[in-house]
Every structure is written in C-alpha cells, then in structure tokens.
Amino acid sequence: MKIQGKRLFAVAILSAAIAAQAQDSSSNPGISAFNEGRYQEALTHFEQQEREASSTDSLQYNIAVSLFRLQRYDEAKQRFQSLVDKPQWQVLVQYNLGLLAQAQGQREEAMRLFRAGAQQQENERVATLARSKLAELETAATTARPSTPAPAKRFSSVVSLSGGDDSNATSLASDLLDSSNNAGDSFHELLVFGQYQISGSARDGLNVYALGFDRAFNEFSRLDSRVLGGGFGYVKPFGGYQFETGLRLTRTSLDSEEVADQTQVSLGVSRALSLGTLNLDLRASRFDAGQPYAQIDGEQQQLELGWRKSVGDFTFKTRYRYEENDRQDLQRGGAFSSYSPTRHALRAEMRWQASAKLSTGLAAEYIDNQYEGLNRLREIDGSIKQAQREGEQRKLNADIAYRLNPNWLVRAQYQLTDQRDNFDIYQYDKHRVFASIEFQY
C-alpha cells in the first residue's frame, strides 16, 4: 500500500466510501481479505504485520479502514489522526474522518470535514466524493429533493461579548497598591471580526477582513480603549509548503484619544510533517503615534517560530517570538524612559477536546525584556535611579468552553500576569476573570 507522488490508488470504495491504498492483493493476505469483505481477518493480518515490522503510514491507514468496517470508530479515529498532519495523507484522511463523524451522528463535524474536502484542489476524486456527501447530508436534513452542492462559503464572521473583573486595571506597581488605593475594576469587551474570501479558498486564495475591539471599565473610564482595523491576506501552497503574506492597518485609541496607527506587513511559511506543523512568520510594523503618545512612534520587527501537533483529542502548540523595537522614547526634563525593548517570548499551549461540545485549554508564556539606553526615573521611594531597564513577564491563561450549537459558544477564562522589573515602579501583577459568549457565522 503506497502513495506515488500525488496519485492515490483506491482498492475499495464500498457503501461507506472509504478508500484503501493498494498494492497487488495477492502479495498481501490482509488486502485480499479486506477486498472480500472479511474485515476482522484483514485487521488480524495488518496488526500482525505491524508487530513483525516497523509500522508504515500505509499500514496505519489499512488498520484504520478495517477498524471502521468493524464499527470500532474510536480506535479508527485514533489511527486516522496519526496521519492527518502528513501532507500526502491529509486530504484523504480528513475525508475519512468526515465519514467517521457521519457514522457517529456528528453531522456538523462531518459537514465541516466534507466541506474542506470539497474545497481542496489536490485530489479531484476526493473532492467529488466530498461534494456528494455534503449534498447527501443537506438533503437528509431538509428532506428536500436532491440538488447540487451549495457554493463554497465566502463570508465568515465572529462577534464576541465578554465581561469580568481585573484586579489591577491600571497595571499599577504592587508597592503602590493598598486598601486606600484599589486599582481593581470591572470591565466589558466587544470584539467584531469579518472576513470575505475574494478568490480561491482559505488554503489557496485572497481574502480581506475588518475588525473592531472595544474595552470599557466601570470606574477607570480613562483606560477605555478601542482598536479598529482591516487588511488582506494571500495564501498559496507550493511544493508541500504553505506560503502566506498580508497587510494590516489598525488604529488604537485610549479614552477616545488616538494612540497610534500601525501598518504591518507579514510573510509566513508553514509545512505539515509527521512531527507536527511547523511555521515561520516575519512581521514588520510602523507606528505613527498621536501627539500625547509620541514616545511609541517608530518601528517594530518580529520573527516567530511555531509548532502544532494534534494527538487524539489533544492539541499542543509552542511558539518562540523575537522582537526588536526602535521607538522615539520619552525624554522629559532630566528623566528618560525607553520604549524600545528587545524581547524574547516563549509560549506553550495545550487544548483538550473533551467531547464534541466541551473543550478546555491551558497556556503559559514567558517574556524577557531588555530596553535600550539608560533609564533615569524617580523610584517609588522618591530616589532617582539610573540604569538600563530589564524586566520579565510571566503569563498564565486557563479557559473552558462549551459549544451550544454550530454558531454559539460560551467560555469562562482566567488570566494571570506577573511583571518583574529592576525598576520597582514597573513591577505589578494582575488577575483577570471573565466570561464571554461568541457567535460564529
């Protein structure tokens, strides 16, 4: 059972339309048994081959389709998912996972996977089968007469409304907080995002998007912030790699006063391998600050390396980010405060899909900051301190989410930020607890 380049040779597409990768069945008793419908016997042969020799991708696939025929769906799913990140298997395996979801009554998940199969351009046979399955599911749901599949969805959007409490809304130094100077406050947030696919698909085409974010506090209205923006992205697969480029424009304001306009250009490349999906992203930004915030006027460059891997119901992600800033900085009287840090950030995430509707996640991030120049500032105790500023930040995020239906999601979240610095005036910690409801279209 092997794949030669992009060609996929189907041995059997039976009532469930699961394809088996084939070699001459006379040389493999497992394939011969499978073709004759003796699935338990086929599975026994394949498992024996796995024990006697190192497992291959084709053997994993054969075991998966045999388990499916025996209606051992959870075991079949695990076998298929071990192949889903491998480029040469991804299209076929996603389609088979759609068949599994359909067999288990997970209609929305099946339609999502079949829709991805119908939109891909790597395997026309799978695309045809996926379109047929989509039409079948839609017909069964509406009891309408058979019709051609609907065109690929062009527009998508997300609207999220959140509310909660921030123990240190002002990010005030810990030593300045006491019972008479409480920096905690409640807040609410609104996020709106919309995207339109101009051409192609999400994996190979051009899209434009717009976003808006608004945060308002109950007591500290001077901290109310807003971000408005938009941009475009272009994605193109080539030679097993996925290339992406984009342009984003955003405007940030604080208490209705403009902070800065950011223009960002990005370039990224990713590749799915057996060890997971790897990505490299480069971003360059220009900040044009409003007059009260002239210190952040300048440039920023970021380099990011990422990894993602799904194992069963768990998804793992890691990310390293390197960032350089060349800002105007703040000079006032004899004081100097640098706004030009060099940052190293490492983030790790884990998410568990506990059921079709319930998921939970945990993320931790460490950020090291080194600021250019000698800061000269008055410390909390009134003394003047002059030194190169150094700081580190630790972040922890935990959440639990429940999908009410394909469009609505509710989420509860906790965030911890711990900021350490060699200038006491910049040291603080905060806890944010909030809940959100999200609509996806």
Coordinates of C-alpha atoms in Angstrom, one line a residue, residues 212-366:
G212 CA -13.1 46.2 15.8
F213 CA -12.4 45.8 19.5
D214 CA -13.7 47.9 22.4
R215 CA -12.9 47.7 26.1
A216 CA -14.7 49.8 28.7
F217 CA -14.2 49.9 32.5
N218 CA -16.7 50.7 35.2
E219 CA -14.6 53.1 37.3
F220 CA -11.4 53.9 35.3
S221 CA -13.0 55.3 32.1
R222 CA -9.7 56.9 31.2
L223 CA -8.5 53.4 30.4
D224 CA -11.3 52.7 27.9
S225 CA -9.6 51.5 24.7
R226 CA -10.6 50.8 21.1
V227 CA -8.9 49.2 18.1
L228 CA -10.2 49.5 14.5
G229 CA -8.5 47.9 11.5
G230 CA -8.5 45.8 8.4
G231 CA -6.3 44.2 5.9
F232 CA -5.9 41.4 3.4
G233 CA -4.1 38.1 3.3
Y234 CA -3.0 35.9 0.4
V235 CA -2.3 32.1 0.8
K236 CA -0.6 29.9 -1.7
P237 CA 0.5 26.2 -1.4
F238 CA 3.7 25.3 -3.3
G239 CA 5.8 22.2 -3.1
G240 CA 4.4 20.9 0.2
Y241 CA 4.7 24.3 1.8
Q242 CA 2.0 26.9 2.6
F243 CA 3.0 30.5 1.9
E244 CA 1.1 33.5 3.3
T245 CA 1.5 37.2 3.0
G246 CA -0.6 40.1 4.2
L247 CA -1.0 43.8 5.1
R248 CA -2.8 45.1 8.2
L249 CA -3.8 48.6 9.2
T250 CA -5.0 49.4 12.7
R251 CA -5.8 52.5 14.8
T252 CA -5.7 52.3 18.6
S253 CA -7.2 54.9 20.9
L254 CA -7.4 55.4 24.6
D255 CA -10.2 57.3 26.3
S256 CA -11.3 58.5 22.8
E257 CA -7.8 59.9 22.1
E258 CA -5.7 58.5 19.3
V259 CA -2.7 56.5 20.5
A260 CA -1.2 55.2 17.2
D261 CA -1.8 54.0 13.7
Q262 CA 0.0 50.7 12.9
T263 CA 0.9 49.5 9.4
Q264 CA 2.1 45.9 9.4
V265 CA 3.4 43.7 6.6
S266 CA 3.7 40.0 7.2
L267 CA 5.2 37.0 5.4
G268 CA 4.9 33.4 6.6
V269 CA 5.5 29.8 5.5
S270 CA 4.3 26.6 7.1
R271 CA 4.7 22.8 6.4
A272 CA 2.9 19.8 7.8
L273 CA 5.3 17.0 8.8
S274 CA 4.9 13.8 10.8
L275 CA 6.2 15.5 13.9
G276 CA 3.6 18.3 13.5
T277 CA 3.0 21.5 11.6
L278 CA 5.9 24.0 11.6
N279 CA 5.6 27.7 10.8
L280 CA 7.9 30.7 10.4
D281 CA 6.5 34.2 10.3
L282 CA 8.1 37.6 9.8
R283 CA 6.3 40.9 10.5
A284 CA 7.4 44.5 10.1
S285 CA 5.4 47.4 11.6
R286 CA 5.5 51.1 11.5
F287 CA 3.8 53.1 14.4
D288 CA 2.6 56.7 13.8
A289 CA 1.7 57.9 17.2
G290 CA -0.6 60.6 18.4
Q291 CA 0.9 63.7 20.0
P292 CA 0.4 62.6 23.7
Y293 CA 2.0 59.3 22.9
A294 CA 4.9 60.4 20.7
Q295 CA 7.3 58.1 22.7
I296 CA 5.9 55.0 20.9
D297 CA 6.4 56.4 17.4
G298 CA 8.8 54.2 15.4
E299 CA 9.3 50.7 14.1
Q300 CA 9.0 47.1 15.2
Q301 CA 10.2 43.8 13.7
Q302 CA 9.1 40.3 14.8
L303 CA 10.3 36.8 13.9
E304 CA 8.1 33.9 15.1
L305 CA 8.7 30.1 15.0
G306 CA 5.8 27.9 15.8
W307 CA 4.8 24.2 16.1
R308 CA 1.4 22.5 16.4
K309 CA 0.5 18.8 16.8
S310 CA -2.8 17.0 17.4
V311 CA -2.7 13.7 19.3
G312 CA -6.1 12.2 19.7
D313 CA -8.3 14.7 21.5
F314 CA -5.3 16.9 22.5
T315 CA -3.7 19.7 20.6
F316 CA -0.3 21.0 21.5
K317 CA 1.3 24.3 20.4
T318 CA 4.6 26.1 21.1
R319 CA 5.8 29.4 19.9
Y320 CA 9.0 31.4 20.1
R321 CA 9.0 35.1 19.2
Y322 CA 11.9 37.5 18.8
E323 CA 11.0 41.2 18.7
E324 CA 13.0 44.4 18.2
N325 CA 11.7 48.0 18.6
D326 CA 13.2 51.3 17.6
R327 CA 10.9 53.9 19.1
Q328 CA 11.2 57.6 19.8
D329 CA 11.3 57.0 23.7
L330 CA 10.3 59.5 26.3
Q331 CA 12.5 62.4 27.5
R332 CA 11.1 64.9 29.9
G333 CA 13.3 67.3 31.9
G334 CA 16.2 65.1 33.2
A335 CA 14.2 61.9 33.0
F336 CA 14.5 59.3 30.3
S337 CA 12.2 56.3 29.8
S338 CA 12.9 53.7 27.0
Y339 CA 10.1 52.4 24.8
S340 CA 12.4 50.4 22.6
P341 CA 12.7 46.9 24.1
T342 CA 14.2 43.7 22.6
R343 CA 12.0 40.8 23.6
H344 CA 12.3 37.0 23.7
A345 CA 9.0 35.3 24.3
L346 CA 8.3 31.6 24.7
R347 CA 4.7 30.3 24.8
A348 CA 3.3 26.8 25.3
E349 CA -0.4 25.7 24.9
M350 CA -2.4 22.5 25.4
R351 CA -6.1 22.0 24.5
W352 CA -8.3 19.1 25.3
Q353 CA -11.4 18.4 23.2
A354 CA -13.2 16.6 26.0
S355 CA -16.3 16.0 23.9
A356 CA -17.9 17.2 20.7
K357 CA -19.1 20.3 22.6
L358 CA -16.8 20.8 25.6
S359 CA -13.1 21.8 25.5
T360 CA -10.6 23.2 27.9
G361 CA -7.2 24.8 27.5
L362 CA -4.1 25.9 29.4
A363 CA -1.4 28.3 28.1
A364 CA 1.8 29.7 29.7
E365 CA 4.1 32.4 28.4
Y366 CA 7.5 33.8 29.5

